Amino acid sequence: MASETFDLPPYFNIDPDKAMEELGAATDSAGFARIAEACARGRADLAGRGLNQEGRKTLRMFSTWEITRYLIPVAAAHFRRVLRQNPALPQGRSASDGGAKWFTLDEVLRLRAHFAAEGSQAKEYRPYRPEGQPAKIVAVANFKGGVGKTSTCAHLAMSAALDGYRVLVVDLDSQGSMTSIFGGRVEDEWSTVFPLLARHYASHLQRDNRARSDRGEDPLPLDDTLSEALKIGAQDLIQKTHWPNIDLIGAQLNLYWAEFQIPVWRMQSRGWKLWDALTDRLEADGLLDEYDIIFLDTPPALGYLTINGLAAADILLVPLGASFLEFDSTGRFFDMLHSTFSSIEEVENMAARALGREGLHFEWDAVRAVVTRYDSSQQAELAALMQVYLGSVLSPHRQDFTALIGQAGEQVNGIYEADYRDFNRETYVRGRQAFDATYAAFKRLLVGVWRRDEMAQDDRTG
């Protein structure tokens, strides 16, 4: 009987000498710099494919088909008729006589304003925001990486901008992925949120020193970092992006320094409420009036920057995949949120009771977990089980993964930045549907929260 032959698995019979030849030289600390430099060149090359001649990202134009299907709720024939009747409005441009008309997003926003003023009052040409209500702050967080946190945050920001909202994106993650998506350029930590946090502490220290002086005690010195931070406002940090109604406060690696500096400040002055730092600065600098929605992209860890983002948020979104490990990790994330914020409340309220002051109570208008990268053929049973246990905390909408999502990521573009002519039309429509539905679920939260606030305000003033 002939012996059976088959290929051995590749981990058998590895030749040590050949393995050594393939190994290459050992890596020292300088080697990391060379690898980082190679990555930087590669990033520049990839990002450069979406840049203009000045080295900045540009936003593509939008066709009449897209505008009337997705952005302004009118029939295409009526849209064209309104343009003919109003020559002062943007007329678009086409590559050929009789070809499709294309418009910049700035022009779309002008057209939307016209239809809102002149069109049917029964249609929503401008998105809902009650008069007198401040912007809503939305944190997207999970300490497990790879769950689609930054992608979800970026696409919600783009969706809201296409819907007509004024959007500010704040990158709290020192990896700076959100900053790259929006073409931001950040020199050092002084162009990130760091000076806002430092300014908040410096202002607290100034007040504390006045109290010390009244008691005859020596003041605590303000070092150069704190003195410099007192000169910087949020508007000094805001960058315009290639989206006309999305602005950015970016991040880069040096922002991680805040994770070491904040506990030093906290040790110097126990009375400093570090969790209020970001909220207070955004409000004091007028950003809650200047924008409609502020999105915070947090680091994949529960550090001081994440705590600031979570404490500032009105709405918390927690992306996760429909897998056992991600479900388990997300449960631990919520457990850690409970431990962290309840501990802060406990310590603060002990002091408040002793002084006869009102206690601290953290509250979020809405908290939702969102299933991302969903494959209904593989994950339906587990997603249904997660829904049973999480109930209304898990959004019933599940964000499908489509070819468009994958291709857009490979091209360093958001889905809404991708030109539908580069895809099969059906692929584009299906990919957009996934994120349009995600945005619709988020917008229901946003509108509901604003409406609840509006009614509460009416009750107080009525």
Short mmCIF file of C-alpha atoms in Angstrom, two decimals:
data_model
loop_
_atom_site.label_atom_id
_atom_site.label_comp_id
_atom_site.label_asym_id
_atom_site.label_seq_id
_atom_site.Cartn_x
_atom_site.Cartn_y
_atom_site.Cartn_z
CA MET A 1 0.00 0.00 0.00
CA ALA A 2 1.46 3.30 -1.08
CA SER A 3 2.16 5.72 1.71
CA GLU A 4 -0.18 8.72 1.86
CA THR A 5 1.47 11.98 0.87
CA PHE A 6 0.26 15.45 1.76
CA ASP A 7 1.72 18.91 2.26
CA LEU A 8 2.84 19.65 5.77
CA PRO A 9 1.62 22.84 7.45
CA PRO A 10 4.06 25.72 6.85
CA TYR A 11 5.27 25.82 10.45
CA PHE A 12 7.07 22.44 10.11
CA ASN A 13 10.68 22.00 8.93
CA ILE A 14 11.68 25.65 9.02
CA ASP A 15 15.40 25.91 8.23
CA PRO A 16 17.08 27.95 11.00
CA ASP A 17 19.84 29.22 8.71
CA LYS A 18 17.40 30.45 6.08
CA ALA A 19 15.24 31.98 8.77
CA MET A 20 18.29 33.84 10.08
CA GLU A 21 19.14 35.13 6.59
CA GLU A 22 15.60 36.47 6.17
CA LEU A 23 15.60 38.06 9.60
CA GLY A 24 17.49 41.25 8.88
CA ALA A 25 19.39 43.39 11.36
CA ALA A 26 18.22 44.03 14.91
CA THR A 27 16.22 47.21 15.54
CA ASP A 28 17.37 49.91 17.95
CA SER A 29 15.52 53.02 19.11
CA ALA A 30 16.71 54.96 16.04
CA GLY A 31 15.05 52.28 13.94
CA PHE A 32 11.66 53.36 15.24
CA ALA A 33 12.32 56.83 13.82
CA ARG A 34 13.07 55.34 10.40
CA ILE A 35 9.87 53.29 10.51
CA ALA A 36 7.88 56.35 11.60
CA GLU A 37 9.40 58.37 8.77
CA ALA A 38 8.46 55.69 6.24
CA CYS A 39 4.90 55.67 7.60
CA ALA A 40 4.76 59.47 7.35
CA ARG A 41 5.81 59.32 3.70
CA GLY A 42 3.21 56.67 3.04
CA ARG A 43 0.48 58.65 4.81
CA ALA A 44 1.39 61.75 2.82
CA ASP A 45 1.21 59.75 -0.40
CA LEU A 46 -2.19 58.27 0.44
CA ALA A 47 -3.65 61.51 1.74
CA GLY A 48 -2.16 63.40 -1.20
CA ARG A 49 -4.44 61.55 -3.57
CA GLY A 50 -7.29 63.62 -2.21
CA LEU A 51 -5.46 66.95 -1.95
CA ASN A 52 -5.56 70.01 -4.17
CA GLN A 53 -2.57 71.91 -5.58
CA GLU A 54 -2.15 73.80 -2.29
CA GLY A 55 -1.85 70.50 -0.44
CA ARG A 56 -5.31 70.70 1.12
CA LYS A 57 -8.16 68.23 0.92
CA THR A 58 -11.05 69.30 -1.27
CA LEU A 59 -14.69 68.26 -1.15
CA ARG A 60 -16.19 66.93 -4.34
CA MET A 61 -19.24 68.47 -6.00
CA PHE A 62 -22.81 67.17 -5.84
CA SER A 63 -25.05 66.43 -8.81
CA THR A 64 -28.68 67.37 -9.31
CA TRP A 65 -29.55 63.69 -8.83
CA GLU A 66 -27.83 63.59 -5.43
CA ILE A 67 -29.21 66.93 -4.29
CA THR A 68 -32.83 66.10 -5.06
CA ARG A 69 -32.55 62.54 -3.77
CA TYR A 70 -30.57 63.11 -0.58
CA LEU A 71 -30.21 66.79 0.33
CA ILE A 72 -33.16 68.96 -0.69
CA PRO A 73 -36.57 67.24 -0.71
CA VAL A 74 -37.88 68.39 -4.10
CA ALA A 75 -38.44 66.68 -7.44
CA ALA A 76 -35.61 67.09 -9.93
CA ALA A 77 -37.90 68.78 -12.47
CA HIS A 78 -39.08 71.32 -9.88
CA PHE A 79 -35.49 71.92 -8.78
CA ARG A 80 -34.44 72.74 -12.35
CA ARG A 81 -37.52 74.94 -12.83
CA VAL A 82 -36.70 76.99 -9.69
CA LEU A 83 -33.15 77.54 -10.95
CA ARG A 84 -34.43 78.79 -14.32
CA GLN A 85 -36.81 81.17 -12.56
CA ASN A 86 -34.10 82.50 -10.22
CA PRO A 87 -30.93 83.20 -12.21
CA ALA A 88 -29.28 84.76 -9.13
CA LEU A 89 -29.20 81.35 -7.49
CA PRO A 90 -26.25 79.00 -8.09
CA GLN A 91 -26.81 77.38 -11.47
CA GLY A 92 -24.22 74.62 -11.21
CA ARG A 93 -21.83 73.57 -13.92
CA SER A 94 -21.59 70.63 -16.28
CA ALA A 95 -18.79 68.99 -18.22
CA SER A 96 -20.74 69.16 -21.46
CA ASP A 97 -23.78 70.84 -23.02
CA GLY A 98 -26.87 69.16 -21.68
CA GLY A 99 -24.83 67.18 -19.11
CA ALA A 100 -25.65 66.77 -15.45
CA LYS A 101 -25.26 69.92 -13.33
CA TRP A 102 -22.88 69.81 -10.37
CA PHE A 103 -22.81 72.10 -7.32
CA THR A 104 -20.43 72.76 -4.42
CA LEU A 105 -21.76 72.10 -0.92
CA ASP A 106 -21.64 75.85 -0.27
CA GLU A 107 -24.00 76.29 -3.23
CA VAL A 108 -26.23 73.47 -1.94
CA LEU A 109 -26.50 75.29 1.40
CA ARG A 110 -27.51 78.49 -0.40
CA LEU A 111 -30.11 76.60 -2.41
CA ARG A 112 -31.44 74.97 0.74
CA ALA A 113 -31.83 78.40 2.35
CA HIS A 114 -33.81 79.58 -0.70
CA PHE A 115 -36.17 76.61 -0.62
CA ALA A 116 -36.61 77.05 3.14
CA ALA A 117 -37.68 80.67 2.61
CA GLU A 118 -39.77 80.18 -0.53
CA GLY A 119 -40.77 76.51 -0.58
CA SER A 120 -43.48 74.45 1.06
CA GLN A 121 -43.70 74.86 4.84
CA ALA A 122 -44.63 71.19 5.09
CA LYS A 123 -41.14 70.08 4.02
CA GLU A 124 -37.96 70.06 6.10
CA TYR A 125 -35.47 72.11 4.16
CA ARG A 126 -33.49 73.07 7.25
CA PRO A 127 -32.84 70.64 10.10
CA TYR A 128 -34.57 71.06 13.44
CA ARG A 129 -32.99 73.05 16.24
CA PRO A 130 -35.20 74.94 18.71
CA GLU A 131 -34.64 78.66 19.10
CA GLY A 132 -32.52 79.50 22.11
CA GLN A 133 -31.27 75.96 22.75
CA PRO A 134 -27.48 75.42 22.91
CA ALA A 135 -25.56 73.02 20.71
CA LYS A 136 -25.57 69.39 21.70
CA ILE A 137 -22.25 67.72 22.49
CA VAL A 138 -21.93 64.14 21.25
CA ALA A 139 -19.17 61.84 22.45
CA VAL A 140 -18.35 58.66 20.53
CA ALA A 141 -16.47 56.33 22.85
CA ASN A 142 -15.41 52.78 23.59
CA PHE A 143 -12.11 51.65 25.04
CA LYS A 144 -11.89 48.73 22.61
CA GLY A 145 -10.12 49.65 19.39
CA GLY A 146 -11.30 48.60 15.95
CA VAL A 147 -15.02 49.01 16.66
CA GLY A 148 -15.54 51.80 14.10
CA LYS A 149 -15.48 54.62 16.65
CA THR A 150 -13.69 57.26 14.56
CA SER A 151 -15.39 56.18 11.32
CA THR A 152 -18.82 56.42 12.95
CA CYS A 153 -18.03 59.83 14.45
CA ALA A 154 -16.70 61.19 11.14
CA HIS A 155 -19.64 59.96 9.11
CA LEU A 156 -22.17 61.33 11.59
CA ALA A 157 -20.40 64.70 11.36
CA MET A 158 -20.54 64.56 7.55
CA SER A 159 -24.19 63.47 7.60
CA ALA A 160 -25.10 66.34 9.90
CA ALA A 161 -23.24 68.80 7.67
CA LEU A 162 -25.05 67.56 4.56
CA ASP A 163 -28.28 67.93 6.54
CA GLY A 164 -27.45 71.61 7.06
CA TYR A 165 -26.16 71.67 10.63
CA ARG A 166 -23.09 73.67 11.66
CA VAL A 167 -20.66 71.10 13.03
CA LEU A 168 -17.51 71.23 15.15
CA VAL A 169 -15.41 68.07 15.42
CA VAL A 170 -13.03 67.85 18.40
CA ASP A 171 -10.34 65.17 18.17
CA LEU A 172 -9.37 64.01 21.67
CA ASP A 173 -7.37 61.02 20.44
CA SER A 174 -3.62 61.65 20.17
CA GLN A 175 -3.49 59.20 17.26
CA GLY A 176 -5.16 61.99 15.25
CA SER A 177 -7.15 59.76 12.87
CA MET A 178 -10.13 62.12 12.89
CA THR A 179 -7.80 65.02 12.18
CA SER A 180 -6.42 63.15 9.15
CA ILE A 181 -9.92 62.43 7.83
CA PHE A 182 -10.68 66.15 7.79
CA GLY A 183 -7.28 67.18 6.46
CA GLY A 184 -6.23 68.97 9.64
CA ARG A 185 -2.70 70.09 10.35
CA VAL A 186 -1.58 70.22 13.97
CA GLU A 187 1.93 71.40 14.83
CA ASP A 188 2.00 70.48 18.52
CA GLU A 189 -0.17 70.21 21.63
CA TRP A 190 -0.81 73.97 21.59
CA SER A 191 -3.08 73.49 18.58
CA THR A 192 -5.16 70.80 20.33
CA VAL A 193 -7.61 70.98 23.24
CA PHE A 194 -4.66 70.95 25.66
CA PRO A 195 -4.53 74.74 26.14
CA LEU A 196 -8.28 74.78 26.90
CA LEU A 197 -7.77 72.28 29.72
CA ALA A 198 -4.70 74.18 30.92
CA ARG A 199 -6.62 77.46 30.83
CA HIS A 200 -9.41 75.97 32.90
CA TYR A 201 -6.90 74.87 35.54
CA ALA A 202 -5.06 78.21 35.40
CA SER A 203 -8.33 80.09 35.98
CA HIS A 204 -9.11 77.83 38.92
CA LEU A 205 -5.62 78.43 40.32
CA GLN A 206 -6.07 82.19 40.03
CA ARG A 207 -9.33 82.02 42.00
CA ASP A 208 -7.69 79.71 44.54
CA ASN A 209 -4.77 82.11 44.92
CA ARG A 210 -7.13 85.01 45.64
CA ALA A 211 -8.66 82.95 48.42
CA ARG A 212 -5.18 82.06 49.69
CA SER A 213 -4.24 85.72 49.71
CA ASP A 214 -7.35 86.57 51.72
CA ARG A 215 -6.26 83.94 54.27
CA GLY A 216 -2.73 85.32 54.36
CA GLU A 217 -1.24 82.27 52.62
CA ASP A 218 1.37 82.22 49.84
CA PRO A 219 -0.08 81.77 46.33
CA LEU A 220 0.75 78.81 44.12
CA PRO A 221 2.84 79.94 41.12
CA LEU A 222 1.53 79.85 37.55
CA ASP A 223 4.23 78.35 35.38
CA ASP A 224 4.88 79.34 31.76
CA THR A 225 2.49 76.69 30.45
CA LEU A 226 -0.43 78.01 32.47
CA SER A 227 0.40 81.66 31.77
CA GLU A 228 0.49 80.94 28.03
CA ALA A 229 -2.76 78.97 28.15
CA LEU A 230 -4.61 81.95 29.67
CA LYS A 231 -4.03 83.79 26.38
CA ILE A 232 -5.64 81.09 24.19
CA GLY A 233 -9.33 80.78 23.36
CA ALA A 234 -11.14 78.00 21.57
CA GLN A 235 -11.44 80.11 18.41
CA ASP A 236 -7.64 80.20 18.22
CA LEU A 237 -7.60 76.40 17.89
CA ILE A 238 -10.39 75.93 15.34
CA GLN A 239 -9.41 75.00 11.79
CA LYS A 240 -11.60 75.25 8.74
CA THR A 241 -11.91 71.99 6.82
CA HIS A 242 -12.72 71.16 3.22
CA TRP A 243 -16.35 70.96 4.37
CA PRO A 244 -17.83 74.48 4.50
CA ASN A 245 -19.89 73.75 7.63
CA ILE A 246 -17.52 71.42 9.50
CA ASP A 247 -14.75 72.94 11.63
CA LEU A 248 -12.08 71.04 13.53
CA ILE A 249 -10.02 71.18 16.69
CA GLY A 250 -7.37 68.64 15.80
CA ALA A 251 -5.04 66.30 17.66
CA GLN A 252 -1.56 64.90 17.34
CA LEU A 253 0.80 62.73 19.38
CA ASN A 254 1.81 65.44 21.86
CA LEU A 255 -1.79 65.68 23.09
CA TYR A 256 -1.08 62.53 25.06
CA TRP A 257 1.03 64.70 27.35
CA ALA A 258 -2.26 65.85 28.90
CA GLU A 259 -2.68 62.38 30.42
CA PHE A 260 0.47 63.04 32.49
CA GLN A 261 -0.05 66.75 33.14
CA ILE A 262 -3.66 66.62 34.35
CA PRO A 263 -2.95 64.40 37.39
CA VAL A 264 -0.09 66.75 38.36
CA TRP A 265 -2.51 69.70 38.37
CA ARG A 266 -5.04 67.63 40.27
CA MET A 267 -2.45 66.85 42.95
CA GLN A 268 -1.52 70.54 43.23
CA SER A 269 -5.13 71.62 43.73
CA ARG A 270 -7.63 69.01 44.83
CA GLY A 271 -10.46 71.49 44.42
CA TRP A 272 -10.01 71.65 40.62
CA LYS A 273 -12.95 69.94 38.90
CA LEU A 274 -11.04 68.50 35.96
CA TRP A 275 -14.15 66.81 34.52
CA ASP A 276 -15.72 70.23 33.94
CA ALA A 277 -12.73 71.62 32.04
CA LEU A 278 -13.82 70.93 28.46
CA THR A 279 -17.51 71.71 29.04
CA ASP A 280 -16.78 75.04 30.71
CA ARG A 281 -14.31 76.19 28.04
CA LEU A 282 -16.60 75.29 25.12
CA GLU A 283 -19.46 77.16 26.78
CA ALA A 284 -17.41 80.16 27.94
CA ASP A 285 -15.90 80.64 24.47
CA GLY A 286 -19.34 80.72 22.82
CA LEU A 287 -19.08 77.49 20.84
CA LEU A 288 -22.45 76.19 22.05
CA ASP A 289 -24.06 79.13 20.23
CA GLU A 290 -21.76 79.14 17.20
CA TYR A 291 -22.40 75.47 16.29
CA ASP A 292 -25.38 73.13 16.27
CA ILE A 293 -23.56 69.89 17.08
CA ILE A 294 -20.11 69.28 18.59
CA PHE A 295 -18.74 65.78 18.02
CA LEU A 296 -16.01 64.47 20.33
CA ASP A 297 -13.87 61.58 19.11
CA THR A 298 -12.34 60.04 22.22
CA PRO A 299 -9.26 57.84 22.71
CA PRO A 300 -9.75 54.06 23.02
CA ALA A 301 -8.99 54.22 26.76
CA LEU A 302 -10.67 55.66 29.83
CA GLY A 303 -8.05 58.32 30.59
CA TYR A 304 -8.42 61.96 31.56
CA LEU A 305 -9.15 63.13 28.01
CA THR A 306 -11.92 60.56 27.66
CA ILE A 307 -13.36 61.52 31.06
CA ASN A 308 -13.45 65.16 29.92
CA GLY A 309 -15.21 64.17 26.72
CA LEU A 310 -17.73 61.91 28.44
CA ALA A 311 -18.47 64.46 31.17
CA ALA A 312 -19.01 67.16 28.52
CA ALA A 313 -21.33 65.02 26.40
CA ASP A 314 -25.09 65.35 26.21
CA ILE A 315 -25.34 62.24 24.03
CA LEU A 316 -23.02 59.24 24.32
CA LEU A 317 -22.68 56.77 21.44
CA VAL A 318 -20.80 53.52 21.97
CA PRO A 319 -19.97 51.62 18.74
CA LEU A 320 -19.34 47.88 18.96
CA GLY A 321 -19.31 44.87 16.69
CA ALA A 322 -21.76 41.97 17.01
CA SER A 323 -19.21 39.59 18.50
CA PHE A 324 -18.87 37.98 21.92
CA LEU A 325 -15.55 39.69 22.67
CA GLU A 326 -16.78 43.15 21.71
CA PHE A 327 -20.02 42.68 23.64
CA ASP A 328 -18.03 41.54 26.67
CA SER A 329 -15.55 44.42 26.35
CA THR A 330 -18.35 46.97 25.98
CA GLY A 331 -19.98 45.65 29.14
CA ARG A 332 -16.71 46.22 30.96
CA PHE A 333 -16.53 49.70 29.46
CA PHE A 334 -19.94 50.59 30.92
CA ASP A 335 -18.91 49.06 34.25
CA MET A 336 -15.82 51.26 34.27
CA LEU A 337 -17.93 54.32 33.42
CA HIS A 338 -20.12 53.53 36.42
CA SER A 339 -17.13 53.10 38.73
CA THR A 340 -15.44 56.27 37.51
CA PHE A 341 -18.35 58.69 37.58
CA SER A 342 -20.02 57.33 40.69
CA SER A 343 -16.67 57.61 42.51
CA ILE A 344 -16.35 61.26 41.45
CA GLU A 345 -19.92 61.92 42.63
CA GLU A 346 -19.30 60.19 45.96
CA VAL A 347 -16.15 62.17 46.76
CA GLU A 348 -17.60 65.49 45.60
CA ASN A 349 -20.89 65.02 47.42
CA MET A 350 -19.19 64.21 50.73
CA ALA A 351 -17.54 67.63 50.55
CA ALA A 352 -20.76 69.27 49.32
CA ARG A 353 -22.77 67.90 52.25
CA ALA A 354 -20.16 69.12 54.72
CA LEU A 355 -20.36 72.62 53.23
CA GLY A 356 -24.12 72.60 52.74
CA ARG A 357 -23.81 72.89 48.96
CA GLU A 358 -25.69 71.22 46.14
CA GLY A 359 -24.22 67.86 45.19
CA LEU A 360 -22.77 66.70 41.89
CA HIS A 361 -24.86 64.50 39.63
CA PHE A 362 -23.68 63.44 36.16
CA GLU A 363 -26.42 62.94 33.59
CA TRP A 364 -26.58 62.22 29.87
CA ASP A 365 -29.61 63.02 27.71
CA ALA A 366 -29.22 59.77 25.79
CA VAL A 367 -26.83 56.81 25.77
CA ARG A 368 -26.88 54.33 22.90
CA ALA A 369 -24.72 51.41 21.85
CA VAL A 370 -24.54 51.07 18.05
CA VAL A 371 -23.69 47.86 16.19
CA THR A 372 -21.17 48.61 13.44
CA ARG A 373 -19.67 46.51 10.61
CA TYR A 374 -22.74 44.29 10.76
CA ASP A 375 -23.07 41.15 8.62
CA SER A 376 -26.65 39.86 8.82
CA SER A 377 -25.69 36.47 7.35
CA GLN A 378 -23.19 35.81 10.16
CA GLN A 379 -24.23 37.91 13.16
CA ALA A 380 -28.03 38.08 13.26
CA GLU A 381 -28.45 35.65 16.16
CA LEU A 382 -25.81 37.30 18.35
CA ALA A 383 -27.09 40.80 17.55
CA ALA A 384 -30.62 39.73 18.50
CA LEU A 385 -29.31 38.32 21.78
CA MET A 386 -27.45 41.57 22.49
CA GLN A 387 -30.68 43.47 21.84
CA VAL A 388 -32.53 41.34 24.39
CA TYR A 389 -30.00 42.08 27.12
CA LEU A 390 -29.34 45.75 26.34
CA GLY A 391 -32.90 46.67 25.38
CA SER A 392 -33.35 50.31 24.39
CA VAL A 393 -29.68 51.08 25.16
CA LEU A 394 -28.74 49.18 21.98
CA SER A 395 -29.92 51.05 18.93
CA PRO A 396 -32.18 48.76 16.85
CA HIS A 397 -30.42 50.08 13.75
CA ARG A 398 -27.37 48.03 12.79
CA GLN A 399 -24.81 49.59 10.50
CA ASP A 400 -24.17 47.16 7.68
CA PHE A 401 -20.73 46.74 6.19
CA THR A 402 -20.80 47.17 2.40
CA ALA A 403 -18.23 47.34 -0.37
CA LEU A 404 -18.59 51.12 -0.44
CA ILE A 405 -17.58 51.37 3.22
CA GLY A 406 -14.43 49.33 2.60
CA GLN A 407 -13.45 51.21 -0.55
CA ALA A 408 -14.02 54.61 1.02
CA GLY A 409 -11.74 53.67 3.92
CA GLU A 410 -9.01 52.50 1.56
CA GLN A 411 -9.12 55.85 -0.24
CA VAL A 412 -8.89 57.91 3.00
CA ASN A 413 -12.30 59.38 2.27
CA GLY A 414 -15.60 59.30 4.05
CA ILE A 415 -18.49 57.65 2.23
CA TYR A 416 -20.08 61.04 1.64
CA GLU A 417 -16.84 62.25 0.09
CA ALA A 418 -16.79 59.39 -2.41
CA ASP A 419 -17.99 60.22 -5.92
CA TYR A 420 -20.83 57.85 -6.82
CA ARG A 421 -19.52 57.69 -10.39
CA ASP A 422 -16.56 55.67 -9.06
CA PHE A 423 -18.92 52.88 -8.00
CA ASN A 424 -21.68 50.75 -9.33
CA ARG A 425 -24.83 52.84 -8.71
CA GLU A 426 -26.46 50.04 -6.72
CA THR A 427 -23.34 49.66 -4.55
CA TYR A 428 -23.33 53.40 -3.84
CA VAL A 429 -27.02 53.54 -2.95
CA ARG A 430 -26.72 50.50 -0.67
CA GLY A 431 -23.61 51.88 1.05
CA ARG A 432 -25.25 55.25 1.58
CA GLN A 433 -28.36 53.62 2.97
CA ALA A 434 -26.30 52.03 5.75
CA PHE A 435 -24.92 55.35 6.96
CA ASP A 436 -28.06 57.36 6.18
CA ALA A 437 -29.96 54.98 8.47
CA THR A 438 -27.28 55.38 11.15
CA TYR A 439 -27.63 59.14 10.91
CA ALA A 440 -31.43 58.92 10.98
CA ALA A 441 -31.28 56.92 14.23
CA PHE A 442 -28.89 59.48 15.71
CA LYS A 443 -30.98 62.43 14.52
CA ARG A 444 -34.06 60.99 16.22
CA LEU A 445 -32.10 61.10 19.49
CA LEU A 446 -30.91 64.64 18.80
CA VAL A 447 -34.33 66.00 17.85
CA GLY A 448 -35.98 64.24 20.79
CA VAL A 449 -33.44 65.64 23.26
CA TRP A 450 -33.81 69.17 21.91
CA ARG A 451 -37.58 68.91 22.02
CA ARG A 452 -37.51 67.68 25.63
CA ASP A 453 -35.25 70.59 26.59
CA GLU A 454 -37.50 73.04 24.76
CA MET A 455 -40.61 71.80 26.57
CA ALA A 456 -38.81 71.88 29.94
CA GLN A 457 -37.77 75.48 29.27
CA ASP A 458 -41.36 76.40 28.36
CA ASP A 459 -42.58 74.85 31.62
CA ARG A 460 -40.06 76.86 33.62
CA THR A 461 -40.83 80.16 31.92
CA GLY A 462 -44.60 79.55 31.58
#
